[in-house]
Short mmCIF file of C-alpha atoms in Angstrom, two decimals:
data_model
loop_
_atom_site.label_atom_id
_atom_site.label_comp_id
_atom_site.label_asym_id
_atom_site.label_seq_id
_atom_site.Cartn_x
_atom_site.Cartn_y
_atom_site.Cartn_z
CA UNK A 17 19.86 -3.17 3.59
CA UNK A 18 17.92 -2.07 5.87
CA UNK A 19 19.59 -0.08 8.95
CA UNK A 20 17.26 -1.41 11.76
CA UNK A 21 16.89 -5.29 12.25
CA UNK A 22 13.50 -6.36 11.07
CA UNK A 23 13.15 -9.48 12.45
CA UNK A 24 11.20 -12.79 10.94
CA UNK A 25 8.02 -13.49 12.29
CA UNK A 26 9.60 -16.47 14.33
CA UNK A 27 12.61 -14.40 15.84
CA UNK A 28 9.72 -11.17 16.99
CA UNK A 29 9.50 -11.01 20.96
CA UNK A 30 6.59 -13.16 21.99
CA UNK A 31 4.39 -10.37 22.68
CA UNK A 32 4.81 -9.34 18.79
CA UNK A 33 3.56 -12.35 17.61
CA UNK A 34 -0.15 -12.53 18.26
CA UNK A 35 -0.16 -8.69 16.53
CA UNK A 36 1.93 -10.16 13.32
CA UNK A 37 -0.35 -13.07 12.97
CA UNK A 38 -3.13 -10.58 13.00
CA UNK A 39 -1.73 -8.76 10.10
CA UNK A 40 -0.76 -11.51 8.20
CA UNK A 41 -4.55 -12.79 8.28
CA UNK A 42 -5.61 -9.26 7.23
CA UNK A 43 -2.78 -8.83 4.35
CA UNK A 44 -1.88 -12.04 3.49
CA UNK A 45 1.42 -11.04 4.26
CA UNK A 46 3.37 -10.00 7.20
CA UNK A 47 5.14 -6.20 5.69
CA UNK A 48 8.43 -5.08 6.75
CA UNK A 49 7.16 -2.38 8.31
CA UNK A 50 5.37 -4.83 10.96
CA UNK A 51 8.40 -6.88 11.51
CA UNK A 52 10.50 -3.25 12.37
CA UNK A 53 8.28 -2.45 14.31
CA UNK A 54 7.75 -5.80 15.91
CA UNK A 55 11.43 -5.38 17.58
CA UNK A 56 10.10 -3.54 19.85
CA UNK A 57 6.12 -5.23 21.10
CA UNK A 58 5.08 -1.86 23.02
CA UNK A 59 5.40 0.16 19.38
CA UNK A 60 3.80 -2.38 17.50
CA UNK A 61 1.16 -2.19 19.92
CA UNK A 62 0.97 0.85 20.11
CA UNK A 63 0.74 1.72 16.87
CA UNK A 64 -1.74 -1.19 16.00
CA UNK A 65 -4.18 0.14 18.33
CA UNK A 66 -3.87 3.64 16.73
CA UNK A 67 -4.39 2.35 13.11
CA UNK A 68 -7.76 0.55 14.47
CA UNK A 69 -9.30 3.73 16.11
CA UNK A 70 -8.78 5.04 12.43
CA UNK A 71 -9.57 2.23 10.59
CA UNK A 72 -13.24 3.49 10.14
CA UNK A 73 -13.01 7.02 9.56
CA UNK A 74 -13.75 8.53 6.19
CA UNK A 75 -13.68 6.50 3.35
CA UNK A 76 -11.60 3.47 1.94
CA UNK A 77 -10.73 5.53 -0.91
CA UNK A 78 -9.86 9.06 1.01
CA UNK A 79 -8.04 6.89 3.51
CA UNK A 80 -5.69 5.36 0.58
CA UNK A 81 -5.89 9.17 -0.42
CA UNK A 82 -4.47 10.82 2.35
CA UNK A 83 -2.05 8.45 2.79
CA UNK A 84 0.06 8.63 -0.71
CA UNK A 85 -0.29 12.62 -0.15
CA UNK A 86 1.82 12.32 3.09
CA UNK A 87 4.14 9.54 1.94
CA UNK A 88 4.63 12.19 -1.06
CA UNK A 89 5.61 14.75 1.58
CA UNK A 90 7.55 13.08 3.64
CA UNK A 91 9.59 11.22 0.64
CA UNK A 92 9.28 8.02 2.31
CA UNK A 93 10.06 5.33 -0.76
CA UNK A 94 9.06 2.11 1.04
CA UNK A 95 5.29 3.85 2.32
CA UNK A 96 4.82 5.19 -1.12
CA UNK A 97 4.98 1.59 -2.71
CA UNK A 98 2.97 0.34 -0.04
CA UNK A 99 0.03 2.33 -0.71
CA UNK A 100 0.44 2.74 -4.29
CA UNK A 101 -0.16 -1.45 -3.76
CA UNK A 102 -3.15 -0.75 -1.15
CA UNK A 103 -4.50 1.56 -3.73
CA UNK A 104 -4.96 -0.22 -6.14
CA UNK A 105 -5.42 -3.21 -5.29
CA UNK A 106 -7.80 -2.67 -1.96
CA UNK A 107 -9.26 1.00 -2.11
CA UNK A 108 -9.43 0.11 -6.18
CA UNK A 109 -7.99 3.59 -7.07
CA UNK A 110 -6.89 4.04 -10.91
CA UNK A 111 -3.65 4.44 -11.54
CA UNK A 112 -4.39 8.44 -12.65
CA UNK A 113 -5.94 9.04 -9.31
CA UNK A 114 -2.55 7.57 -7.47
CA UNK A 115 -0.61 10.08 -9.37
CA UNK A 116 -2.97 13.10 -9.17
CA UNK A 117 -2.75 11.78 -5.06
CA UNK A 118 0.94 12.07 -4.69
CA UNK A 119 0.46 15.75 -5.96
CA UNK A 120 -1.68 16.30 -3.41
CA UNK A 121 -4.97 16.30 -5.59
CA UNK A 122 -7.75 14.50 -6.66
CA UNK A 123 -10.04 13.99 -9.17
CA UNK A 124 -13.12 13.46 -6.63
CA UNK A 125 -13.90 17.35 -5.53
CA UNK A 126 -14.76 16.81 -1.81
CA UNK A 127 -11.76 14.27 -1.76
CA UNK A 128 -9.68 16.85 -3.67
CA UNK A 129 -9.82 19.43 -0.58
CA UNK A 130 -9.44 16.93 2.39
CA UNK A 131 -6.10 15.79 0.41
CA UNK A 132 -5.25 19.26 -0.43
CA UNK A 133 -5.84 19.99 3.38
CA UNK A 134 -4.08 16.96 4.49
CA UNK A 135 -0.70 18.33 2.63
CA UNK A 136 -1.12 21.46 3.98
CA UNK A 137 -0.99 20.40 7.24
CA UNK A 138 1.90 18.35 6.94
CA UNK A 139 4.36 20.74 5.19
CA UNK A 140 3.15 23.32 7.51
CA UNK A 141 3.88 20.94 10.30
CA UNK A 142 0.12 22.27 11.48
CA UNK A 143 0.67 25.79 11.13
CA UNK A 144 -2.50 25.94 8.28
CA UNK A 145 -3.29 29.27 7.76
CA UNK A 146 -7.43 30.26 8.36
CA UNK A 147 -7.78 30.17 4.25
CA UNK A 148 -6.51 26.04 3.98
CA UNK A 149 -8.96 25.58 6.89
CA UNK A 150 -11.95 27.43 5.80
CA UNK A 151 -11.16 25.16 2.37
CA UNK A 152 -11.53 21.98 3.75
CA UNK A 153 -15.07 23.15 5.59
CA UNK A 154 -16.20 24.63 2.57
CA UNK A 155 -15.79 21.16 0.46
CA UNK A 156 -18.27 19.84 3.49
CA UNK A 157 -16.21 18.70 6.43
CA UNK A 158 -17.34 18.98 9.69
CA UNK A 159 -14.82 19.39 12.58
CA UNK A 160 -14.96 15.50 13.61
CA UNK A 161 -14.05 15.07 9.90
CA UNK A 162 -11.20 17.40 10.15
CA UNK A 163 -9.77 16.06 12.95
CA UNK A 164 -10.07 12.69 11.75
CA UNK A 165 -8.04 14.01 8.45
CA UNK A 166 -5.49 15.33 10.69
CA UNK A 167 -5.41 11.66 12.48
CA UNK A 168 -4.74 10.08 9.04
CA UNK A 169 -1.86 12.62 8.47
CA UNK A 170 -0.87 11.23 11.83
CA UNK A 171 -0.71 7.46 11.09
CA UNK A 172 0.87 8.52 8.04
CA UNK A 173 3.86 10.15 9.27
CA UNK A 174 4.11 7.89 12.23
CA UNK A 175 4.93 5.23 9.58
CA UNK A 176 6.59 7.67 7.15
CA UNK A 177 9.37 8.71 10.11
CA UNK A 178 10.24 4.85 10.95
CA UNK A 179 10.89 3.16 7.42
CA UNK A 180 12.76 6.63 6.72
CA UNK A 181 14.83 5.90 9.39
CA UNK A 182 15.32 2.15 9.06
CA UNK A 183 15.35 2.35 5.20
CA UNK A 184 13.29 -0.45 5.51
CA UNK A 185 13.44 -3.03 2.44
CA UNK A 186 10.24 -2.51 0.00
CA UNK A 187 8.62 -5.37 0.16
CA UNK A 188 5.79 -4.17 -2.55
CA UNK A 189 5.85 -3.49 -5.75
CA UNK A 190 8.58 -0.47 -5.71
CA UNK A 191 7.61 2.58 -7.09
CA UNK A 192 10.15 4.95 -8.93
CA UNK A 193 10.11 8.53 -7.82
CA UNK A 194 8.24 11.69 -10.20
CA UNK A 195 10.77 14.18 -11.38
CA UNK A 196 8.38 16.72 -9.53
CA UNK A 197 8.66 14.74 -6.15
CA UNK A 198 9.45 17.34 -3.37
CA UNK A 199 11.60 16.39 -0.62
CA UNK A 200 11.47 16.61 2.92
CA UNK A 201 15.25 15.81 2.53
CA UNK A 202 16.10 18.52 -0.11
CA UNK A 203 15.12 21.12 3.23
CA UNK A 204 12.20 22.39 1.26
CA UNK A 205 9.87 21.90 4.52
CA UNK B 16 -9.47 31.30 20.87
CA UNK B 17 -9.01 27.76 19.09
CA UNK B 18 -10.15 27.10 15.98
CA UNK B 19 -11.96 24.06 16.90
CA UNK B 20 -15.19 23.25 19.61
CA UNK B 21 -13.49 22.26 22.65
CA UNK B 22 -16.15 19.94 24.60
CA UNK B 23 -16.76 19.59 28.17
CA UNK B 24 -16.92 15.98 29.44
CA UNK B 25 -20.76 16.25 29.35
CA UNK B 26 -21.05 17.30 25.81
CA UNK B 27 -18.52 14.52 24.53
CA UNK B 28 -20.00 11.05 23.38
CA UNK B 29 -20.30 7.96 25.74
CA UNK B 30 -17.34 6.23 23.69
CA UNK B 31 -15.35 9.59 24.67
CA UNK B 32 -16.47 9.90 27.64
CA UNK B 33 -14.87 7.40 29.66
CA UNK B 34 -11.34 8.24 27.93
CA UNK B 35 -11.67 11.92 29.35
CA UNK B 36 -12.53 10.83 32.55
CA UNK B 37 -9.69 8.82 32.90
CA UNK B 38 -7.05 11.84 31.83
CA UNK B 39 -8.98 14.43 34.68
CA UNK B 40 -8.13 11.48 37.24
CA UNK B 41 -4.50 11.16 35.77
CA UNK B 42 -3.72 14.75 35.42
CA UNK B 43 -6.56 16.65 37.64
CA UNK B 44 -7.75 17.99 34.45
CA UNK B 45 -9.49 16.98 30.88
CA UNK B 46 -6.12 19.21 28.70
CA UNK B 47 -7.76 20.93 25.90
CA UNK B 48 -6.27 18.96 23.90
CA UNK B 49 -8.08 15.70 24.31
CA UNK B 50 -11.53 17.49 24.62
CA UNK B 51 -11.00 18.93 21.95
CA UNK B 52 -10.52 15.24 19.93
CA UNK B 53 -12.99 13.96 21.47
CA UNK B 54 -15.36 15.77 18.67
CA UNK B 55 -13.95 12.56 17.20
CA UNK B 56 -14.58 9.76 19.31
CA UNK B 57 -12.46 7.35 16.79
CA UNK B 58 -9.64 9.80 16.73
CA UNK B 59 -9.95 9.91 20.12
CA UNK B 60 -9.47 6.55 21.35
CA UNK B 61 -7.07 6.31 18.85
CA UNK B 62 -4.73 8.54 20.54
CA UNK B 63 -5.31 8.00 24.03
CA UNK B 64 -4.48 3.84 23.20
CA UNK B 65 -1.23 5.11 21.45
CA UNK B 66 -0.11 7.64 24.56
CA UNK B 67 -0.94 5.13 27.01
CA UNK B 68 0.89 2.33 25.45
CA UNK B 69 4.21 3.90 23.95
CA UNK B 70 6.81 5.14 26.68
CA UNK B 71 6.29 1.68 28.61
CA UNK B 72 9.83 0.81 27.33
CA UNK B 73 11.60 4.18 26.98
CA UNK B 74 10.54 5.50 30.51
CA UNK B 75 8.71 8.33 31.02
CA UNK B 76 11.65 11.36 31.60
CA UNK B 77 12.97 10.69 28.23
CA UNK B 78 9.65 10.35 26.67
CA UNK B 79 8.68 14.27 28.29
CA UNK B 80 11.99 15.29 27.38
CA UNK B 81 11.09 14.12 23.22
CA UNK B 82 7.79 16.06 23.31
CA UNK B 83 9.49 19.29 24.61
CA UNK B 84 11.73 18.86 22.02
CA UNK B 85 9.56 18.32 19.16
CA UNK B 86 7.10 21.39 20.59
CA UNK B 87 9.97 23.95 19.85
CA UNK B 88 11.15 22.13 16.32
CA UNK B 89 7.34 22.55 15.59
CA UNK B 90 6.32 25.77 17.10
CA UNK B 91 4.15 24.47 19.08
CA UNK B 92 3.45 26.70 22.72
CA UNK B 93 0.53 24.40 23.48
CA UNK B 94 2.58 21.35 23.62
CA UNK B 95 5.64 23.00 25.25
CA UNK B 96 3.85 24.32 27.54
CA UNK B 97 1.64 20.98 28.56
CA UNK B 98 4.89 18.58 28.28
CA UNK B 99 7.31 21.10 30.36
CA UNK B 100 4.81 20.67 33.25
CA UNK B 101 3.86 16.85 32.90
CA UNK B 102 7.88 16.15 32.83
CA UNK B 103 8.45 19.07 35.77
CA UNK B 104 5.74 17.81 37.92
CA UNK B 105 4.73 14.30 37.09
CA UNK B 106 8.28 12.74 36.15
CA UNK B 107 10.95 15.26 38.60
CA UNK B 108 12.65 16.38 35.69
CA UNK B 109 14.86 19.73 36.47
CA UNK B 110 14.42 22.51 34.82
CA UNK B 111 17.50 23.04 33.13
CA UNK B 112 17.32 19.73 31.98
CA UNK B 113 13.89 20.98 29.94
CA UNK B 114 15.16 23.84 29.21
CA UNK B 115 18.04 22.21 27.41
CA UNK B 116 15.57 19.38 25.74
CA UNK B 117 13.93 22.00 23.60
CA UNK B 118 17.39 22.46 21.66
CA UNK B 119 17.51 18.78 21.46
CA UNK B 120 20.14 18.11 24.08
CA UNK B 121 19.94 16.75 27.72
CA UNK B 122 21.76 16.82 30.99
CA UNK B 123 21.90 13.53 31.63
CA UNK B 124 24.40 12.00 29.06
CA UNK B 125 22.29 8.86 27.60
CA UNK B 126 19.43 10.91 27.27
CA UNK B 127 20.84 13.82 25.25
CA UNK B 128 22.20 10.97 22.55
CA UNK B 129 18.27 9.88 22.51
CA UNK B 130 17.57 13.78 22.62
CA UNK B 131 20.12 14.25 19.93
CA UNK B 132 18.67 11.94 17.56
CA UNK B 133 15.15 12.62 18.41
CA UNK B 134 15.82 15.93 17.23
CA UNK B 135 17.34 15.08 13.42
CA UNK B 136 14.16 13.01 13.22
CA UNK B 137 11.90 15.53 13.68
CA UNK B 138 14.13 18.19 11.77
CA UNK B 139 14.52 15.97 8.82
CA UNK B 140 11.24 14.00 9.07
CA UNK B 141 13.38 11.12 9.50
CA UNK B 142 16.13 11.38 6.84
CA UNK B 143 18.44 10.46 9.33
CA UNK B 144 22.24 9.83 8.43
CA UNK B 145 24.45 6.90 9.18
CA UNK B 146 25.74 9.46 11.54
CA UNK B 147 23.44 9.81 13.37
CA UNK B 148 22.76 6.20 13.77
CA UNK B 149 26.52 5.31 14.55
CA UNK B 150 25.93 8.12 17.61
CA UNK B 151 22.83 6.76 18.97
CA UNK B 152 24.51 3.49 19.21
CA UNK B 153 27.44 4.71 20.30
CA UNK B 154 25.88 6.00 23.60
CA UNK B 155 24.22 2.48 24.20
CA UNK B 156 20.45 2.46 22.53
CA UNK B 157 19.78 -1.14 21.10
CA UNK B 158 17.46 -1.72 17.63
CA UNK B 159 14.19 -2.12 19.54
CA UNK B 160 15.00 0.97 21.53
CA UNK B 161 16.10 3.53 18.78
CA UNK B 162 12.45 1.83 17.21
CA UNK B 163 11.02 3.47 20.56
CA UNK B 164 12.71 6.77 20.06
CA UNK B 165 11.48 7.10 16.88
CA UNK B 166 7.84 6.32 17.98
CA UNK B 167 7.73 8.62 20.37
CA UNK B 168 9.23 11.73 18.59
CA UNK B 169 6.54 10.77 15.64
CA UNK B 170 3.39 10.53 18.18
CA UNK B 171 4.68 13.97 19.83
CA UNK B 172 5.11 15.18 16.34
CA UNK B 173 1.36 14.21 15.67
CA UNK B 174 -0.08 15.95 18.79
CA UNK B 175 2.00 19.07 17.63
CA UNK B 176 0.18 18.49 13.90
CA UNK B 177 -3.47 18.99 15.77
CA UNK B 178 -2.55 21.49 18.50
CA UNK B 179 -0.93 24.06 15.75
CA UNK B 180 -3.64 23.29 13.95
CA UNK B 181 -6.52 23.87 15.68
CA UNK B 182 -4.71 26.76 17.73
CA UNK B 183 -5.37 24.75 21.17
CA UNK B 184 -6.00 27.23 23.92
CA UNK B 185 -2.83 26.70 26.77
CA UNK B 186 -4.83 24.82 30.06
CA UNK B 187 -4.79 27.17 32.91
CA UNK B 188 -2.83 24.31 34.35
CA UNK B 189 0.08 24.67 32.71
CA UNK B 190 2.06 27.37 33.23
CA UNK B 191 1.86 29.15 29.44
CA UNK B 192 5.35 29.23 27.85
CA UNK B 193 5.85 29.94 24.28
CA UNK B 194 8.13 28.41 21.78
CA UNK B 195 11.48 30.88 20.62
CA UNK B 196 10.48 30.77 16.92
CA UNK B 197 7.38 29.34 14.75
CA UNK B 198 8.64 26.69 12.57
#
């Protein structure tokens, strides 16, 4: 059970509802997460408008990418099914690539250092050392690019910190945990 | 110096443009901070819609208080710095009150349970116990406003992820203060 309410669609204050119905259109479903966060319409809104600005940046496939990296991290259960689903089934990642992503790698070489970055700046809570950032430029990032890596780590964790806290239900596929998994919660970060 | 080009308003994009102008008339200064984004104009806009939309339900006291808090679990000077001003300044909090936020406790009773929790979020990345929930409650925060709590402590966390990053150059604005210990 989750330890926040997440309400139905019909039950989420009125000013949740237009965002919802947005989401369902997009997903064909309306996630957990969305309904937490629709409790309160100035988050979901909030955060909405934050996952647009990125919703261009990079590439499908980094996106996805980044994203499993960080869940990884932060050892949040109900984001790591969630993307393992978007991953394969939207940014069409193979299932070898998902794993090689939660370890913070990736068979694509430029992709490889942007994830490799992305973890870096997440354990480190941003305090990368000059070598992890002269990495990421080397693979052929440009400054926009790296900030825009760092805003993917953002929307990450954003999402990462809530379901962690909520122990939201999965509502994906659920994926079981690697022996290797490293967690935020075992005070290794 | 930071690690990253910091733009003046001229230099920045006409999608950025706009958003910077809008935080010199707000603040009476582009921070560093967001010029330095704005090499991203997506990024960007991206954060300046989340700032200027979260907080509308929490208020804005406890929302500086969270961001002080979150500077010091995160070592972050730049944000400290920035945030002890904005909540000084802009939102009359006292400074023993901020002083107290960056060890995750408040003066004003409510606040230091939001404080409180705020702080095991960003200590534990959100593995939170039932404690910890049973507190918050305890001192009267509903669902939707522990959701809000948690929103804000991530988005400060986020602007502590690019400003340690990027080693963000204090704004002569804000009187420069530096966190006790890098995280």
């Amino acid at each position: 059970m989750s330890r926040l309410q997440i309400c139905t669609r019909d039950e989420a204050p009125a000013a949740s509802k237009p965002v919802l119905d947005t989401i369902y259109r997009k997903m064909g479903i309306v996630p957990n997460y969305a309904r937490l966060l629709g409790r309160n319409p100035t988050v979901l809104q909030a955060f909405t408008a934050f996952q647009d600005g990125l919703s261009n940046v990079l590439n499908p496939k980094t996106r996805e990418r980044i994203a499993l990296a960080i869940s990884q991290v932060n050892a949040c259960e109900y984001c790591l099914s969630a993307h393992t689903y978007l991953a394969t089934n939207f940014a069409k990642l193979p299932p070898e690539e998902i794993t090689l992503n939660r370890q913070g790698q990736s068979k694509d070489e430029k992709a490889n250092a942007a994830v490799e970055f992305s973890v870096s700046v997440a354990e480190k809570r941003g305090q990368v050392t000059d070598t992890d950032l002269n990495a990421v430029k080397a693979a052929g990032y440009a400054e926009p690019q790296i900030i825009e890596i760092i805003g993917l780590v953002a929307e990450t964790t954003f999402l990462n910190y809530l379901n962690k806290v909520a122990d939201t239900n999965i509502d994906f596929p659920a994926v079981t945990q690697m022996p290797a998994l490293t967690t935020a919660s075992e005070g290794r970060f | 110096m930071a690690r990253v080009k910091i733009l003046t308003k001229e230099e920045a994009s006409p999608k950025a443009q706009p958003i910077l102008a809008n935080y010199e008339k707000v603040l009476g200064v582009v921070p560093n901070f967001f010029a330095m984004i704005a090499q991203s104009p997506d990024a960007l806009k991206a954060i300046a819609d989340m700032h200027a939309t979260l907080g509308k339900s929490l208020g804005h006291k406890t929302r500086e208080r969270i961001h002080v808090m979150t500077a010091e679990v995160n070592g972050c000077s730049y944000c400290l710095s920035a945030h002890t001003y904005l909540g000084h300044k802009l939102n009359g909090l006292e400074m023993d009150d901020l002083e107290l936020n960056r060890t995750g406790h408040s003066t004003d009773p409510k606040a230091d349970a939001a404080l409180q929790f705020a702080y095991k979020v960003a200590k534990s990345r959100g593995h939170v116990e039932d404690a910890d929930f049973a507190a918050v409650r305890a001192a009267g925060f509903s669902d939707a406003e522990i959701v809000d709590i948690v929103a804000e402590t991530a988005f400060s966390f986020i602007t502590n992820l690019f400003n340690n990053t990027f080693q963000t150059e204090t704004d002569a604005t804000f009187p420069a203060l530096h966190v006790k210990k890098a995280a």
